PDB file of C-alpha atoms in Angstrom:
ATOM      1  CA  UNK A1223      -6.704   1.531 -26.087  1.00  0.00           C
ATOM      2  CA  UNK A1224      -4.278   3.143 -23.693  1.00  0.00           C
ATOM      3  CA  UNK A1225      -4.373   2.957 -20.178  1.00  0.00           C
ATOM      4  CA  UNK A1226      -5.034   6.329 -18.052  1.00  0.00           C
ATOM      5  CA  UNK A1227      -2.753   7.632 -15.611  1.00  0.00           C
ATOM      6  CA  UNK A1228      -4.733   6.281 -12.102  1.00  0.00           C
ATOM      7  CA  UNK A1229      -4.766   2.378 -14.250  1.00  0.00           C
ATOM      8  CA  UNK A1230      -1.448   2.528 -14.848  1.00  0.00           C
ATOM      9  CA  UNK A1231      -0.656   3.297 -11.003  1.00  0.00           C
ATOM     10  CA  UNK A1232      -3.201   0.543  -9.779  1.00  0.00           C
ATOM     11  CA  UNK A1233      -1.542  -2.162 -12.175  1.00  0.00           C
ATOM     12  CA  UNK A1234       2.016  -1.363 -10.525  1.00  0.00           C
ATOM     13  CA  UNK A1235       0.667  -1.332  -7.236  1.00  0.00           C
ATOM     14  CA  UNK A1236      -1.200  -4.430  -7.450  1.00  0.00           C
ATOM     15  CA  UNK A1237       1.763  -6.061  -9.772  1.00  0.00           C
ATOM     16  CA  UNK A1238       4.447  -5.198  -6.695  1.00  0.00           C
ATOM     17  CA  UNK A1239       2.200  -6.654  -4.103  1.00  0.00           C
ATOM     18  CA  UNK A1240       1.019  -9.752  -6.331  1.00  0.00           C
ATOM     19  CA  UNK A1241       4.458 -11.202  -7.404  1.00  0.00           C
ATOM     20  CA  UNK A1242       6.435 -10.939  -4.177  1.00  0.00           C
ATOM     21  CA  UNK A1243       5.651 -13.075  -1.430  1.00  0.00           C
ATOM     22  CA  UNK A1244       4.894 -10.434   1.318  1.00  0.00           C
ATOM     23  CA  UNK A1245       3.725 -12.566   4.554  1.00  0.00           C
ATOM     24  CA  UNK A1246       4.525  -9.135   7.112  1.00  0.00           C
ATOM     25  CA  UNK A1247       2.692  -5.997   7.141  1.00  0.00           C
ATOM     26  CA  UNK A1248       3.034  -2.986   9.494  1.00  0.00           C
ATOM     27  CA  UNK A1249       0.654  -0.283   9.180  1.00  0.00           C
ATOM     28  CA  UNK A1250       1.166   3.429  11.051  1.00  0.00           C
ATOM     29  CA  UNK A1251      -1.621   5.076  11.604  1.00  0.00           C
ATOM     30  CA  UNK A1252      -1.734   8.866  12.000  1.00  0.00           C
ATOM     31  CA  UNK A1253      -3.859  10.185  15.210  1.00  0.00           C
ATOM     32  CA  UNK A1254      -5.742  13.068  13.182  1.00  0.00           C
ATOM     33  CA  UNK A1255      -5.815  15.120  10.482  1.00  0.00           C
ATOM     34  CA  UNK A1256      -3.758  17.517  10.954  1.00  0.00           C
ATOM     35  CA  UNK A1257      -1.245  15.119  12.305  1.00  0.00           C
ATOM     36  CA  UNK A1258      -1.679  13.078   8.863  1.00  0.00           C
ATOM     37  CA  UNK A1259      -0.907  16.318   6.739  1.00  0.00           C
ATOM     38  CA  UNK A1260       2.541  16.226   7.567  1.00  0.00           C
ATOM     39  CA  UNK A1261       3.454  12.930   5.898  1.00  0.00           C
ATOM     40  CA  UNK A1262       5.174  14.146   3.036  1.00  0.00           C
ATOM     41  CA  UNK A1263       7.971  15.529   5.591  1.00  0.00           C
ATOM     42  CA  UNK A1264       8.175  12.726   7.442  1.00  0.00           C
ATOM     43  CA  UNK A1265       7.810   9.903   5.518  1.00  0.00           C
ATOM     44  CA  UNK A1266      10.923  10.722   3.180  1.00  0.00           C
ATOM     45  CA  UNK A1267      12.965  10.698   6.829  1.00  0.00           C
ATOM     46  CA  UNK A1268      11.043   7.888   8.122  1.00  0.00           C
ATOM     47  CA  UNK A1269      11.742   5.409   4.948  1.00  0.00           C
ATOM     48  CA  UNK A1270      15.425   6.470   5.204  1.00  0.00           C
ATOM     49  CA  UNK A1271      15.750   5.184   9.193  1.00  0.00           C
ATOM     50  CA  UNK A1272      13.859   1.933   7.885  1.00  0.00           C
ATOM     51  CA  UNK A1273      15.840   1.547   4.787  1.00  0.00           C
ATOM     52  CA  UNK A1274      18.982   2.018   7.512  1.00  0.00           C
ATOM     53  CA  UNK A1275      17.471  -0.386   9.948  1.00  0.00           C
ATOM     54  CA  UNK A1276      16.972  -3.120   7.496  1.00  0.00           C
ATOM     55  CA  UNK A1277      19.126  -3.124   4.923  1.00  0.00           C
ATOM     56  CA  UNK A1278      18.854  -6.787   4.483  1.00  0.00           C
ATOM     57  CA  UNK A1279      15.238  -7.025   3.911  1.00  0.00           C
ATOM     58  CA  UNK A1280      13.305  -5.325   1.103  1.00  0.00           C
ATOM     59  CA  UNK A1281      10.177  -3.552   1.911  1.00  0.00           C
ATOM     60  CA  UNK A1282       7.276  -2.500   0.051  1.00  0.00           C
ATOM     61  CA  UNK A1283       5.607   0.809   1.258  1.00  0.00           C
ATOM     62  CA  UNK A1284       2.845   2.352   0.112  1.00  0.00           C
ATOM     63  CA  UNK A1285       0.344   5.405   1.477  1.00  0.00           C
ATOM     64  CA  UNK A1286      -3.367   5.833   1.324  1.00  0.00           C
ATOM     65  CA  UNK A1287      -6.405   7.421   2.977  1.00  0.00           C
ATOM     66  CA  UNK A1288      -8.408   6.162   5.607  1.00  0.00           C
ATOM     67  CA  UNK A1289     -12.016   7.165   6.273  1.00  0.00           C
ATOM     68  CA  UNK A1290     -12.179   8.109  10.139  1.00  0.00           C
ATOM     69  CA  UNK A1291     -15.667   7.938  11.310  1.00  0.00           C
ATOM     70  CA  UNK A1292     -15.464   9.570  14.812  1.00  0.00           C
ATOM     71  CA  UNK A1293     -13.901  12.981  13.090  1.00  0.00           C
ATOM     72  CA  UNK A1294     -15.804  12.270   9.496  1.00  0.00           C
ATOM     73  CA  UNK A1295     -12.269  13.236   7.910  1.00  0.00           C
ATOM     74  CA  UNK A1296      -9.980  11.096   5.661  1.00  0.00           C
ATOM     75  CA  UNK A1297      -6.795  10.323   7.377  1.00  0.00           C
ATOM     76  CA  UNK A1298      -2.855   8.966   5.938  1.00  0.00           C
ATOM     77  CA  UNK A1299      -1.865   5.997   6.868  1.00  0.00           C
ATOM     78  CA  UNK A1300       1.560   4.065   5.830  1.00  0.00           C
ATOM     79  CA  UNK A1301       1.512   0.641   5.185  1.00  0.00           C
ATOM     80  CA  UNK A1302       4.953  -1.817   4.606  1.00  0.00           C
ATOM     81  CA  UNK A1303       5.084  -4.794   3.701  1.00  0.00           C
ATOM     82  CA  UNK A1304       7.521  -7.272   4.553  1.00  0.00           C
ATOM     83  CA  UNK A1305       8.841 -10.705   3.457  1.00  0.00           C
ATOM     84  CA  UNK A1306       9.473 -12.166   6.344  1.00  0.00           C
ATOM     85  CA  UNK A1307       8.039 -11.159  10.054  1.00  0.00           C
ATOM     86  CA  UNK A1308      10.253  -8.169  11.150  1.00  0.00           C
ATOM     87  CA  UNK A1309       8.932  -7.539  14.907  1.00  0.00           C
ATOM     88  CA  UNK A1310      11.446  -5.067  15.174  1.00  0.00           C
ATOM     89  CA  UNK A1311      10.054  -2.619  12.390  1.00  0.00           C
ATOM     90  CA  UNK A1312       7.397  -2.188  14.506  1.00  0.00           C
ATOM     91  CA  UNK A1313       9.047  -1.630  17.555  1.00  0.00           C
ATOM     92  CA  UNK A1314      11.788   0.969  15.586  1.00  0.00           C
ATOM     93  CA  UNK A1315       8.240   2.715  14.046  1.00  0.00           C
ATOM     94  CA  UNK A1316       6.728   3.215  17.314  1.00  0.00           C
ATOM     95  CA  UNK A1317       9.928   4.410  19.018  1.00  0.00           C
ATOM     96  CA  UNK A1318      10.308   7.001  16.134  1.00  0.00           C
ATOM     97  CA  UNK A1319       7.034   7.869  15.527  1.00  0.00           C
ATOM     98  CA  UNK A1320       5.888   7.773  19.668  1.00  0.00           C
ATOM     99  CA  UNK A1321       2.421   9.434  19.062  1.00  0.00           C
ATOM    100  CA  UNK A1322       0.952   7.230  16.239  1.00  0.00           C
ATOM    101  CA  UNK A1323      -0.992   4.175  16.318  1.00  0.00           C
ATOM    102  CA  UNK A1324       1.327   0.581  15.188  1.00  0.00           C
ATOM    103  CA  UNK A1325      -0.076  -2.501  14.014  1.00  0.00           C
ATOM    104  CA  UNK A1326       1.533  -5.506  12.623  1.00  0.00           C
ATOM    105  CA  UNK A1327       0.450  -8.841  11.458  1.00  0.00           C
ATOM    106  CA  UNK A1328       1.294 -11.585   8.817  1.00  0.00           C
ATOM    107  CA  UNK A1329      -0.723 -11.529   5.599  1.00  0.00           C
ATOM    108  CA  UNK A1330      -1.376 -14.966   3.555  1.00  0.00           C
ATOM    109  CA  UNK A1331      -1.398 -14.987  -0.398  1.00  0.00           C
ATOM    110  CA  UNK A1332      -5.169 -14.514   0.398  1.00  0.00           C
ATOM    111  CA  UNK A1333      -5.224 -12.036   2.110  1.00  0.00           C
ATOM    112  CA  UNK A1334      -3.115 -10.221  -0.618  1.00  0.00           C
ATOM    113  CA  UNK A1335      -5.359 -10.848  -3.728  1.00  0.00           C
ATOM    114  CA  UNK A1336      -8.455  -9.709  -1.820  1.00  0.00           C
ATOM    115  CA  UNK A1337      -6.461  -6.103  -1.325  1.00  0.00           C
ATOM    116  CA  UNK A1338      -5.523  -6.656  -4.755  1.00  0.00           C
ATOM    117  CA  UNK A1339      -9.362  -7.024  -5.557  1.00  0.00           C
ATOM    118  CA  UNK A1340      -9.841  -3.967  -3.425  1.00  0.00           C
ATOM    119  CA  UNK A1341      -7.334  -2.239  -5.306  1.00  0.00           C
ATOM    120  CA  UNK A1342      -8.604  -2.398  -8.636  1.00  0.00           C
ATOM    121  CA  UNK A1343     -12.831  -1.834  -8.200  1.00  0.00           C
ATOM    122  CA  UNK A1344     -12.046   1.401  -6.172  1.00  0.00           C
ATOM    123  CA  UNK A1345     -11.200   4.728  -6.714  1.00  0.00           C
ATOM    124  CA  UNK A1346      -7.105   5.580  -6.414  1.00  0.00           C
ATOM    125  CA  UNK A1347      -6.969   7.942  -2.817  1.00  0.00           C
ATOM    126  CA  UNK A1348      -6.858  11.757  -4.360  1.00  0.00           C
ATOM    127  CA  UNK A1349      -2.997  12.115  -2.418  1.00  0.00           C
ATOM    128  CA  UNK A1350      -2.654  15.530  -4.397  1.00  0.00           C
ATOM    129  CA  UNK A1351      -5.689  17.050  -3.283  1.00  0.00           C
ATOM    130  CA  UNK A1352      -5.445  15.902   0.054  1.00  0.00           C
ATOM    131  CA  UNK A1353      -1.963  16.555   0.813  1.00  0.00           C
ATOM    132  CA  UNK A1354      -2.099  19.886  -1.846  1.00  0.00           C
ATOM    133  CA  UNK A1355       0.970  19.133  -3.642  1.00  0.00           C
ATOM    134  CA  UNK A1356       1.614  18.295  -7.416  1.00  0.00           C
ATOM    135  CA  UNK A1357       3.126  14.916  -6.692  1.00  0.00           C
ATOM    136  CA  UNK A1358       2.973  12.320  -4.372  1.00  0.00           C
ATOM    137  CA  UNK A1359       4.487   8.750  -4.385  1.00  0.00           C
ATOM    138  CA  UNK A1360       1.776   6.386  -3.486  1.00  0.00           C
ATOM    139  CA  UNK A1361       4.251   3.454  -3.457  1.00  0.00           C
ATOM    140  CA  UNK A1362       7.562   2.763  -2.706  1.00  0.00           C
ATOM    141  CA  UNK A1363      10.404  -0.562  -2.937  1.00  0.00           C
ATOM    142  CA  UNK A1364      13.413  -0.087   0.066  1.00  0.00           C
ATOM    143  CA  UNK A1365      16.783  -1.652  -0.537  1.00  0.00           C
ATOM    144  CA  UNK A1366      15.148  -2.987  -3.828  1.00  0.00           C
ATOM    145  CA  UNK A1367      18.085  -4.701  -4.733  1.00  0.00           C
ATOM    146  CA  UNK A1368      17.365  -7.236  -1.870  1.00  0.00           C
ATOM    147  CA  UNK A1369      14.060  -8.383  -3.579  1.00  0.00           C
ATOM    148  CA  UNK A1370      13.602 -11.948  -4.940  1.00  0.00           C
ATOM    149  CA  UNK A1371      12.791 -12.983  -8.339  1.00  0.00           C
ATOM    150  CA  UNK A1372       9.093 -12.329  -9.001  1.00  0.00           C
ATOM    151  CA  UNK A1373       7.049 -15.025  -8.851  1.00  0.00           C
ATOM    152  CA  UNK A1374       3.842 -14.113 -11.508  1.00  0.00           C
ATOM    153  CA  UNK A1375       1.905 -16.857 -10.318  1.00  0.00           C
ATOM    154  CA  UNK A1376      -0.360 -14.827  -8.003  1.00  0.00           C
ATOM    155  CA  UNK A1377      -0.206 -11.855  -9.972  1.00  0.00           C
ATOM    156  CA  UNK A1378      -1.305 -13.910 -13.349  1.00  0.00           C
ATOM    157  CA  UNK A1379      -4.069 -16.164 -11.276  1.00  0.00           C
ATOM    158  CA  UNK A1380      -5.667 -12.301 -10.405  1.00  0.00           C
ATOM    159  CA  UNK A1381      -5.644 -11.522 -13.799  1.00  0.00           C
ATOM    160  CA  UNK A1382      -7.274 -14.363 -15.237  1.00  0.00           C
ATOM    161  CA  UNK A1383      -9.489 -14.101 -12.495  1.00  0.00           C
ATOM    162  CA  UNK A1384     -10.122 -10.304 -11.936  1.00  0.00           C
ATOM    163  CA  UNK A1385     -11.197 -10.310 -16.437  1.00  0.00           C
ATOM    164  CA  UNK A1386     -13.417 -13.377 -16.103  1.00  0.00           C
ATOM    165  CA  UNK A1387     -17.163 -12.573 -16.521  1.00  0.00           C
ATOM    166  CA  UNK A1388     -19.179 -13.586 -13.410  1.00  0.00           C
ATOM    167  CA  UNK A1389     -22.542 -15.154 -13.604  1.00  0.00           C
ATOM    168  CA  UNK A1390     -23.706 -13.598 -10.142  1.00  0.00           C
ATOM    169  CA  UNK A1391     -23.381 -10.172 -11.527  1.00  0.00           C
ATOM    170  CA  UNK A1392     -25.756  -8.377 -14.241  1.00  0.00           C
ATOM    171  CA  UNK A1393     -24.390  -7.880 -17.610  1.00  0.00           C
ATOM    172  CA  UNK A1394     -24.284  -4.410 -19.241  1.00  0.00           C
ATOM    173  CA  UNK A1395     -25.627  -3.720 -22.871  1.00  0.00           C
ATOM    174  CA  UNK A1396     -21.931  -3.876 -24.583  1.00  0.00           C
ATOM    175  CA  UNK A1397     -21.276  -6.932 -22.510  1.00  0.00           C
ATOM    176  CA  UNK A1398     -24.474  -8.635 -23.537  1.00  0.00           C
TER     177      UNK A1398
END
Protein backbone atom coordinates (compact mmCIF):
# COMPACT_ATOMS: atom_id res chain seq x y z
CA UNK A 1 0.00 0.00 0.00
CA UNK A 2 1.33 3.45 -0.73
CA UNK A 3 1.90 6.02 1.61
CA UNK A 4 -0.30 9.40 1.38
CA UNK A 5 1.11 12.67 0.93
CA UNK A 6 0.87 14.03 4.95
CA UNK A 7 2.82 10.12 5.84
CA UNK A 8 5.27 10.69 3.59
CA UNK A 9 6.03 14.31 5.12
CA UNK A 10 5.82 12.94 8.82
CA UNK A 11 8.37 10.02 7.96
CA UNK A 12 10.97 12.75 6.62
CA UNK A 13 10.38 14.91 9.37
CA UNK A 14 10.69 12.44 12.00
CA UNK A 15 13.66 10.55 9.88
CA UNK A 16 15.74 14.17 9.86
CA UNK A 17 15.21 14.69 13.51
CA UNK A 18 15.76 10.86 14.52
CA UNK A 19 19.18 10.18 12.81
CA UNK A 20 21.08 13.36 13.61
CA UNK A 21 22.14 14.02 16.95
CA UNK A 22 20.39 17.44 17.57
CA UNK A 23 21.21 18.37 21.43
CA UNK A 24 20.21 22.53 20.64
CA UNK A 25 16.90 23.84 19.87
CA UNK A 26 15.75 27.48 19.45
CA UNK A 27 12.22 28.12 19.01
CA UNK A 28 10.72 31.83 17.79
CA UNK A 29 7.62 32.42 18.71
CA UNK A 30 5.35 34.87 16.87
CA UNK A 31 3.37 37.49 19.27
CA UNK A 32 -0.13 37.06 17.39
CA UNK A 33 -1.80 36.15 14.58
CA UNK A 34 -1.52 38.47 12.41
CA UNK A 35 2.09 38.84 13.25
CA UNK A 36 2.44 34.90 12.50
CA UNK A 37 0.82 35.35 8.93
CA UNK A 38 3.73 36.90 7.63
CA UNK A 39 6.15 33.98 7.97
CA UNK A 40 6.36 32.97 4.57
CA UNK A 41 8.15 36.52 3.86
CA UNK A 42 10.24 36.38 6.49
CA UNK A 43 11.33 33.18 7.09
CA UNK A 44 12.96 32.73 3.49
CA UNK A 45 15.15 36.10 4.67
CA UNK A 46 15.48 34.93 8.11
CA UNK A 47 17.02 31.27 7.16
CA UNK A 48 19.35 33.11 4.73
CA UNK A 49 20.97 35.53 7.76
CA UNK A 50 21.19 32.12 9.81
CA UNK A 51 22.52 30.08 7.03
CA UNK A 52 25.15 33.33 6.76
CA UNK A 53 25.73 33.39 10.46
CA UNK A 54 26.58 29.80 10.75
CA UNK A 55 27.91 28.42 7.99
CA UNK A 56 29.79 25.90 9.94
CA UNK A 57 26.97 24.31 11.67
CA UNK A 58 24.01 22.58 10.00
CA UNK A 59 20.61 23.34 11.19
CA UNK A 60 17.41 21.70 11.00
CA UNK A 61 14.31 24.06 10.78
CA UNK A 62 11.04 23.29 10.68
CA UNK A 63 7.46 25.38 11.16
CA UNK A 64 4.24 24.47 12.82
CA UNK A 65 1.14 25.79 14.59
CA UNK A 66 0.69 26.52 18.02
CA UNK A 67 -2.66 26.59 19.82
CA UNK A 68 -2.76 30.06 21.78
CA UNK A 69 -5.25 29.88 24.49
CA UNK A 70 -5.53 33.56 25.63
CA UNK A 71 -6.56 34.64 21.79
CA UNK A 72 -8.19 30.94 20.98
CA UNK A 73 -6.20 31.27 17.54
CA UNK A 74 -3.46 28.96 16.11
CA UNK A 75 -0.22 30.73 15.90
CA UNK A 76 3.49 29.96 13.64
CA UNK A 77 6.17 29.24 15.37
CA UNK A 78 9.87 28.30 13.97
CA UNK A 79 11.75 25.82 15.53
CA UNK A 80 15.85 24.93 14.71
CA UNK A 81 17.57 22.56 15.76
CA UNK A 82 21.10 22.48 16.38
CA UNK A 83 24.00 20.04 16.93
CA UNK A 84 25.80 21.59 19.21
CA UNK A 85 24.63 24.62 21.72
CA UNK A 86 24.79 27.80 19.51
CA UNK A 87 23.93 30.68 22.21
CA UNK A 88 24.51 33.01 19.62
CA UNK A 89 21.54 31.89 17.25
CA UNK A 90 19.50 33.01 19.76
CA UNK A 91 20.93 36.14 20.45
CA UNK A 92 21.28 36.90 16.27
CA UNK A 93 17.20 35.72 16.24
CA UNK A 94 16.20 38.09 18.81
CA UNK A 95 18.29 40.99 17.46
CA UNK A 96 16.62 40.37 13.99
CA UNK A 97 13.43 39.48 14.89
CA UNK A 98 13.20 42.28 18.14
CA UNK A 99 9.38 41.79 18.70
CA UNK A 100 9.09 37.94 18.98
CA UNK A 101 9.36 35.70 21.81
CA UNK A 102 13.15 33.42 21.89
CA UNK A 103 13.68 30.35 23.66
CA UNK A 104 16.52 28.01 23.63
CA UNK A 105 17.46 24.89 25.38
CA UNK A 106 19.35 21.52 24.84
CA UNK A 107 17.23 18.51 23.89
CA UNK A 108 18.43 14.78 24.92
CA UNK A 109 17.83 11.73 22.48
CA UNK A 110 14.68 11.55 24.75
CA UNK A 111 13.43 14.27 24.44
CA UNK A 112 13.62 13.82 20.57
CA UNK A 113 11.75 10.43 20.20
CA UNK A 114 8.90 11.68 22.42
CA UNK A 115 8.43 14.70 19.61
CA UNK A 116 8.99 12.01 17.28
CA UNK A 117 6.04 10.10 19.06
CA UNK A 118 4.17 13.36 18.91
CA UNK A 119 4.86 13.61 15.41
CA UNK A 120 3.44 10.61 14.11
CA UNK A 121 -0.18 10.07 16.35
CA UNK A 122 -1.16 13.71 15.35
CA UNK A 123 -2.53 15.45 12.68
CA UNK A 124 0.26 17.32 10.17
CA UNK A 125 -0.49 21.48 11.00
CA UNK A 126 -2.88 22.52 7.81
CA UNK A 127 0.26 25.31 6.73
CA UNK A 128 -1.78 25.85 3.38
CA UNK A 129 -4.92 26.72 4.85
CA UNK A 130 -3.55 28.69 7.45
CA UNK A 131 -1.05 30.64 5.67
CA UNK A 132 -3.53 30.47 2.20
CA UNK A 133 -0.92 29.52 -0.14
CA UNK A 134 -0.49 26.32 -2.37
CA UNK A 135 2.82 25.36 -0.82
CA UNK A 136 4.58 25.61 2.18
CA UNK A 137 7.88 23.97 3.37
CA UNK A 138 7.26 22.54 6.74
CA UNK A 139 10.96 21.57 7.08
CA UNK A 140 14.11 22.69 6.15
CA UNK A 141 18.29 21.40 6.36
CA UNK A 142 20.85 24.83 6.33
CA UNK A 143 24.35 24.42 5.02
CA UNK A 144 23.35 20.66 4.61
CA UNK A 145 26.55 19.81 3.43
CA UNK A 146 27.91 20.35 7.04
CA UNK A 147 25.71 17.44 8.41
CA UNK A 148 27.25 14.22 9.83
CA UNK A 149 26.70 10.78 8.74
CA UNK A 150 23.28 9.61 9.96
CA UNK A 151 23.28 7.60 12.68
CA UNK A 152 19.80 5.18 12.24
CA UNK A 153 20.06 3.97 15.58
CA UNK A 154 17.41 6.27 17.10
CA UNK A 155 15.48 6.51 14.10
CA UNK A 156 15.32 2.43 13.76
CA UNK A 157 14.77 1.94 17.82
CA UNK A 158 11.35 4.38 17.04
CA UNK A 159 10.40 2.23 14.47
CA UNK A 160 10.57 -0.97 16.07
CA UNK A 161 9.07 0.66 18.82
CA UNK A 162 6.41 3.10 17.36
CA UNK A 163 4.88 -0.66 15.14
CA UNK A 164 4.98 -2.80 18.29
CA UNK A 165 1.47 -3.71 19.59
CA UNK A 166 0.94 -2.47 23.19
CA UNK A 167 -0.83 -4.47 25.78
CA UNK A 168 -2.15 -1.25 27.68
CA UNK A 169 -4.12 -0.25 24.70
CA UNK A 170 -7.47 -1.97 23.28
CA UNK A 171 -7.19 -3.89 20.16
CA UNK A 172 -9.40 -3.12 17.12
CA UNK A 173 -11.42 -5.89 15.20
CA UNK A 174 -8.66 -6.25 12.22
CA UNK A 175 -6.02 -6.23 14.89
CA UNK A 176 -7.71 -8.90 16.94
Amino acid sequence: MSESSEEKTKRKLIEKLLVYPWVYQVTLFFEDYDHSQELPEVLPKLRTKIRKAFPNDPIFARTALKYHSATRTRIAYETYYCLKPIPELKRNIEKWMSTDRVRSRTISPEKRLQSAKSMRKGISHDLKGYFHLDKVNRHRLLNRKKLPAPNFVLHDLFLAHSYQKSPSRKLNKREA
